[in-house]
């Protein structure tokens, strides 16, 4: 018996004004939040309500949705910033989410390539992202696409991503 190939992955910008796309963004981010690599707990009702309106109100935000056939299976939430050293925009991938059942099937790679295309179209000088040190799968994907530690001078070491919750 022949097995069917999975549907091709397509990626497009989410339309925050479209109710179906808004629901997809929330559902995919919630799925990621429930994963151990996303913190292991669901998004609060307050976050679910504020997420898409907040992204839409933030002039530099955009989200990419990945589809396998008609099903939304991946999400990249991105925020455009500004590189003072290059005097050009930069794109930060703030969230990268792939449904567990389709991991390892090219969805993450398709999203990353689409983010790069969108960043180039926006005139960005670089793409930044955060990745947990224990997430070997994500680190392997990102490295295969040319991502690596940020350093200006190897003698000064690499940049660390720190936070202070408010």
Phi, psi and omega in degrees: 000129180282144176262145180278140176288146177295152179300150178298149178272129173240151182228138176212162175295140173282144174258105184298337180278348180270123184300322180293317178294320179300317179295322178296315180301312181296314183296318181290320177293322177297319178300317179294317181299327181285341180285148177305327180284348178252008178112341174080014176216150183297155172294143177290160177302321180298316179294317179302322180285324185271341190305297186292316175301324178293317176298316181297324181283340181274108187304335183260006183271144169208153180233142175247135178249133176256139181236140167249104190067234181266352185269128175286120186237356181204157185213139168231116174264125185234148178233126178278128176241203182217129176268115179289328180291331179257348183054043180215162176296159169226158178242127175255125173277107184274324178224138172229116184230134175228130179305136183306322185289348180242010178296144181082009182246016175094002181293313180299317179298316179298318177297315180299318179293324178291322176299316180299316179298317179293320178297316177298317180298331179271004179076022182289148179270339180194168175239135177241158177200163173247146176217137178293139183299333180271002181265077184299325180297311180296316180300320178296316178298309183299316179298321180295341180259008175099006179277150178195181180301144178271127176210139174270316181223122181306331179294333182271353180089186181258158180288147175245144178262113181248163176216157171225111181288139179247000000 
